[in-house]
PDB file of C-alpha atoms in Angstrom:
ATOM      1  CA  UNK A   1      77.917 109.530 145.484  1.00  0.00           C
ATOM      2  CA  UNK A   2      79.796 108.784 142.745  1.00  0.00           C
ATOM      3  CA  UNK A   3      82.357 105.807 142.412  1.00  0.00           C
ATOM      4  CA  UNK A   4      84.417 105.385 138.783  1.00  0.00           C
ATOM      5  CA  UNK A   5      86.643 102.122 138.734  1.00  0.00           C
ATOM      6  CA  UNK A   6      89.250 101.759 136.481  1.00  0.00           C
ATOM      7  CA  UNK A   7      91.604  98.953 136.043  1.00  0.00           C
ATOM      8  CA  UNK A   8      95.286  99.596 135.201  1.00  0.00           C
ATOM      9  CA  UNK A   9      97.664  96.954 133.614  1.00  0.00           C
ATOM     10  CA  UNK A  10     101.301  96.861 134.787  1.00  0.00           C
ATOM     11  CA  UNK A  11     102.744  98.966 137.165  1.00  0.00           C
ATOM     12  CA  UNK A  12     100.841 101.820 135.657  1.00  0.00           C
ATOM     13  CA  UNK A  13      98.331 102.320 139.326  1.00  0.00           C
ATOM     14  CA  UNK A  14     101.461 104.796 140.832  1.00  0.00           C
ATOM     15  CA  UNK A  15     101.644 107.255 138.051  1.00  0.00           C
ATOM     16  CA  UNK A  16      97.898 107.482 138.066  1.00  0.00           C
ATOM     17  CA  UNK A  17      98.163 107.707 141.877  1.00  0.00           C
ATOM     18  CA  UNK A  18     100.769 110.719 141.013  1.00  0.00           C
ATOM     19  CA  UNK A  19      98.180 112.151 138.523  1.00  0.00           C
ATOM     20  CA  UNK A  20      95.773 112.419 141.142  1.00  0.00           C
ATOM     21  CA  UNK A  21      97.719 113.484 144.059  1.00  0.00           C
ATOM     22  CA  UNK A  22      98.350 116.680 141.477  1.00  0.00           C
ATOM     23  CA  UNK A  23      94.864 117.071 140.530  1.00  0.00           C
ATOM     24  CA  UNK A  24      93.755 120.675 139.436  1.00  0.00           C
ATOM     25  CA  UNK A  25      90.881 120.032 142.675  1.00  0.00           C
ATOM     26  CA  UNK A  26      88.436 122.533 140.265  1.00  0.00           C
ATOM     27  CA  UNK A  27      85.460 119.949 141.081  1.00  0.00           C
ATOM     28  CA  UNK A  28      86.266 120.740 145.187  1.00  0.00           C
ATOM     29  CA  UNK A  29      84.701 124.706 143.608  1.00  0.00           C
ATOM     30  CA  UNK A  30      81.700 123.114 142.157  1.00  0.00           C
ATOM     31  CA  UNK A  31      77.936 123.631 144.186  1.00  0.00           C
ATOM     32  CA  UNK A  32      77.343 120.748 146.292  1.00  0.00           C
ATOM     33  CA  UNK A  33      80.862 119.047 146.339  1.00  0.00           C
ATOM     34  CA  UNK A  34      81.358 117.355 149.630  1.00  0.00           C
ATOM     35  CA  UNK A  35      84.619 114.903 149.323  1.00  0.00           C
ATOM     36  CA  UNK A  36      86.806 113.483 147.154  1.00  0.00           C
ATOM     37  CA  UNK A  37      88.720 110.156 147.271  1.00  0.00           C
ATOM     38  CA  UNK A  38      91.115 108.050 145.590  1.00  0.00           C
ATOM     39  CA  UNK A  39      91.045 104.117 146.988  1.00  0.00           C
ATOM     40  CA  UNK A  40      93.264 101.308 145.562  1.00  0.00           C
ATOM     41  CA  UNK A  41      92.348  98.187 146.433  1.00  0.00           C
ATOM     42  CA  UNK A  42      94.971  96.282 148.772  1.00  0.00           C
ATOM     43  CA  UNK A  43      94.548  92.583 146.367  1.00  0.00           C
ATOM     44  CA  UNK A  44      94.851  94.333 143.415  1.00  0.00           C
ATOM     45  CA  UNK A  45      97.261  97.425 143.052  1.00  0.00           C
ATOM     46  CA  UNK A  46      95.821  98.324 139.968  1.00  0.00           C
ATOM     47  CA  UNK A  47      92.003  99.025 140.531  1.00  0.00           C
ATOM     48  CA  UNK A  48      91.702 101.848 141.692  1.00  0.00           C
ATOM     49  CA  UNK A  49      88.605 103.843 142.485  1.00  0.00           C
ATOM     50  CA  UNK A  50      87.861 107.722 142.589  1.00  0.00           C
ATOM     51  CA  UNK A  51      84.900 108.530 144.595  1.00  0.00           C
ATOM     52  CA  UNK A  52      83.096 112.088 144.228  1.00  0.00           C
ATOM     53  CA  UNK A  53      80.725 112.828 146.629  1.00  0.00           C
ATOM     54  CA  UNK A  54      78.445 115.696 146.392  1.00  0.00           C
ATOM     55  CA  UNK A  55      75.311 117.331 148.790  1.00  0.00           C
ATOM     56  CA  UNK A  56      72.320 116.156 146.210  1.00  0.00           C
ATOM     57  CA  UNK A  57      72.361 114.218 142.822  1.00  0.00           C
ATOM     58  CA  UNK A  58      71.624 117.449 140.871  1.00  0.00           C
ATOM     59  CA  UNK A  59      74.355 119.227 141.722  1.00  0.00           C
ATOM     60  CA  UNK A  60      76.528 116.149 140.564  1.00  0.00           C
ATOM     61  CA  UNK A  61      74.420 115.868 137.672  1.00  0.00           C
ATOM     62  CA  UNK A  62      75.254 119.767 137.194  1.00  0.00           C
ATOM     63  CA  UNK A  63      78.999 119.585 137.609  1.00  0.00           C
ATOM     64  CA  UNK A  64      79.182 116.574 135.422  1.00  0.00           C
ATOM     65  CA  UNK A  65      77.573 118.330 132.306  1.00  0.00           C
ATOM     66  CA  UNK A  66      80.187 121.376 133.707  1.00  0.00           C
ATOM     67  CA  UNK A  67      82.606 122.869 131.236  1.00  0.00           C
ATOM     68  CA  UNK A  68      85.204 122.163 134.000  1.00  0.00           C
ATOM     69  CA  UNK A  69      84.531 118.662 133.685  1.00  0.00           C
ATOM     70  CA  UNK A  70      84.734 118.252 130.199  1.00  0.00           C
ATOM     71  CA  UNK A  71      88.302 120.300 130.472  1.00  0.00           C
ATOM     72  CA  UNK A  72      89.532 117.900 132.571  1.00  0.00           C
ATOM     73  CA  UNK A  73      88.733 114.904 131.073  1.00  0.00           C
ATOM     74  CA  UNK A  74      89.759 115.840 127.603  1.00  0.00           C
ATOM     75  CA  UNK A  75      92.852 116.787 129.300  1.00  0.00           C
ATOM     76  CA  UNK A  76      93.084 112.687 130.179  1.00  0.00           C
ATOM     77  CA  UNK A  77      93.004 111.813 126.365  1.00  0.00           C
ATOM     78  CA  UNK A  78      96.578 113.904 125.977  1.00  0.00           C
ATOM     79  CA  UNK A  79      98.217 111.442 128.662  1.00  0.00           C
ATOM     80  CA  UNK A  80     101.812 110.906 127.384  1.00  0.00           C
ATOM     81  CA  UNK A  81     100.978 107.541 127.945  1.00  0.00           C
ATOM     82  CA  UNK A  82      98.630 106.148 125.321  1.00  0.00           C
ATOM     83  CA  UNK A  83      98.231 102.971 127.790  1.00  0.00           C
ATOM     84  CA  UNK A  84      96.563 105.035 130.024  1.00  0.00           C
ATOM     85  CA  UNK A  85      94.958 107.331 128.100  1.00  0.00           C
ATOM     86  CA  UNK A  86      93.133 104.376 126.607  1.00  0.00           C
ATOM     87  CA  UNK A  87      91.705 103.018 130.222  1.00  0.00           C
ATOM     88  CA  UNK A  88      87.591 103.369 129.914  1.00  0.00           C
ATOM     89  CA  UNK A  89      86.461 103.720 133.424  1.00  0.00           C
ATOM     90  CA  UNK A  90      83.221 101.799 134.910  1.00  0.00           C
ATOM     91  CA  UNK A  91      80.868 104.537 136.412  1.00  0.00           C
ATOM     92  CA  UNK A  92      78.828 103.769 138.907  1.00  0.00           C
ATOM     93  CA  UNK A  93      76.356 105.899 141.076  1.00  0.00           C
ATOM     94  CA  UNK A  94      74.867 105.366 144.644  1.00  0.00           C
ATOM     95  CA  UNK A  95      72.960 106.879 147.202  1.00  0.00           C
ATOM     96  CA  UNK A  96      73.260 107.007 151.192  1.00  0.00           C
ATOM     97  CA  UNK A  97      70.826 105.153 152.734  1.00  0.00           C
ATOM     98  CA  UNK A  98      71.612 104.771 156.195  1.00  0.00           C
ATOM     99  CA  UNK A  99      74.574 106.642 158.376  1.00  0.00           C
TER     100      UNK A  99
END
């Protein structure tokens, strides 16, 4: 599993929300994808928190280094809005351990 944070200034959180709700979904095609989420946290509108989660670590590992993935995240540098085309998210990864 796969959780990237990223704090947004302002009222900023929605039209990332908006960005998201639109997503292109090409990593729900990649081997091993299992669920996608996008949580904001209910203290703080503007951290918000995508979690990927995929069947095995190398398969993550595999989409990550994907040209997909590079696509779409080069497409997040273009943002009209610098402001958020500037936000550096914290990556963090994490394995099940008990259900």
């Amino acid at each position: 599993m796969n959780k990237n944070r990223k704090l947004i200034t302002g009222k900023k959180a929605e039209e990332v929300i908006g960005i998201y709700k639109n997503r292109s979904k090409s990593v729900d095609e990649a081997p091993g994808f299992v669920d996608f989420l996008l949580l904001q946290n209910d203290k703080r509108a503007g951290e918000l928190t995508v979690q990927l989660t995929f069947d095995t670590k190398e398969n993550y590992l595999s989409w990550v280094r994907s040209e997909d993935f590079k696509r779409i995240h080069d497409l997040e540098k273009k943002y009209p809005n610098q402001e958020l085309a500037a936000v550096i998210p914290k990556v963090s990864q994490y394995k099940v351990v008990a259900r």
